[in-house]
C-alpha angles and dihedrals in degrees: 000000000000096000114115124187119212116238090249093051091047090050091048091052092045094050096042113115110249139190128205116246089209124063094208138016134189115239102235123257118231114304092011136107133216120204131185138158132243127195126222132196096315137023087256091062102079122152131190118222117199131186117194124187124203118252092221108032119044091199093059116083140140136218122202135182118196137177104251099212096055105017094237113156109223104171134024135173118195115196113200124123093209104034118124117207121189115213123216089259091055096254114138123225114200122203132002114356147174128235116202120186119252128176090237101047103015103208097329098101118083133203124197115262108218128203095027120151105190090208092062101082096164095045091049092048090052090048091053092046090050093049089052089048097242101162096176101051128188118248108254116227111201120187111211107210123196119209117210 
């Protein structure tokens, strides 16, 4: 993928007000992914939101927001209390963290995400939707499963 967004264009896309094209989504079960689209200012500005949940650890899951027309990821939130991410400069970020697109590092650089309780799926989804400026959010349906 040879498309590069400038920092100012990425910021414009990030800050653009968006609405969900789905009224409700299912929070994924373990090893599964949920995808839905949100629309920005114009019908050209469509973004895909995906939520992926680890197959092995129910408290490890990722959110991503990408520009549909070119597949560029512009915002990610990785929820995992014990995950270690190494940034391009060698610094290590431990625990849940954000990735925000920059022209220099794309989405490779991470920033600590504070106040994250990995158990709080709906709260964390809402936080991600807010950060991506989705003002009309989908309702999140979360199936609590009990294991005997």
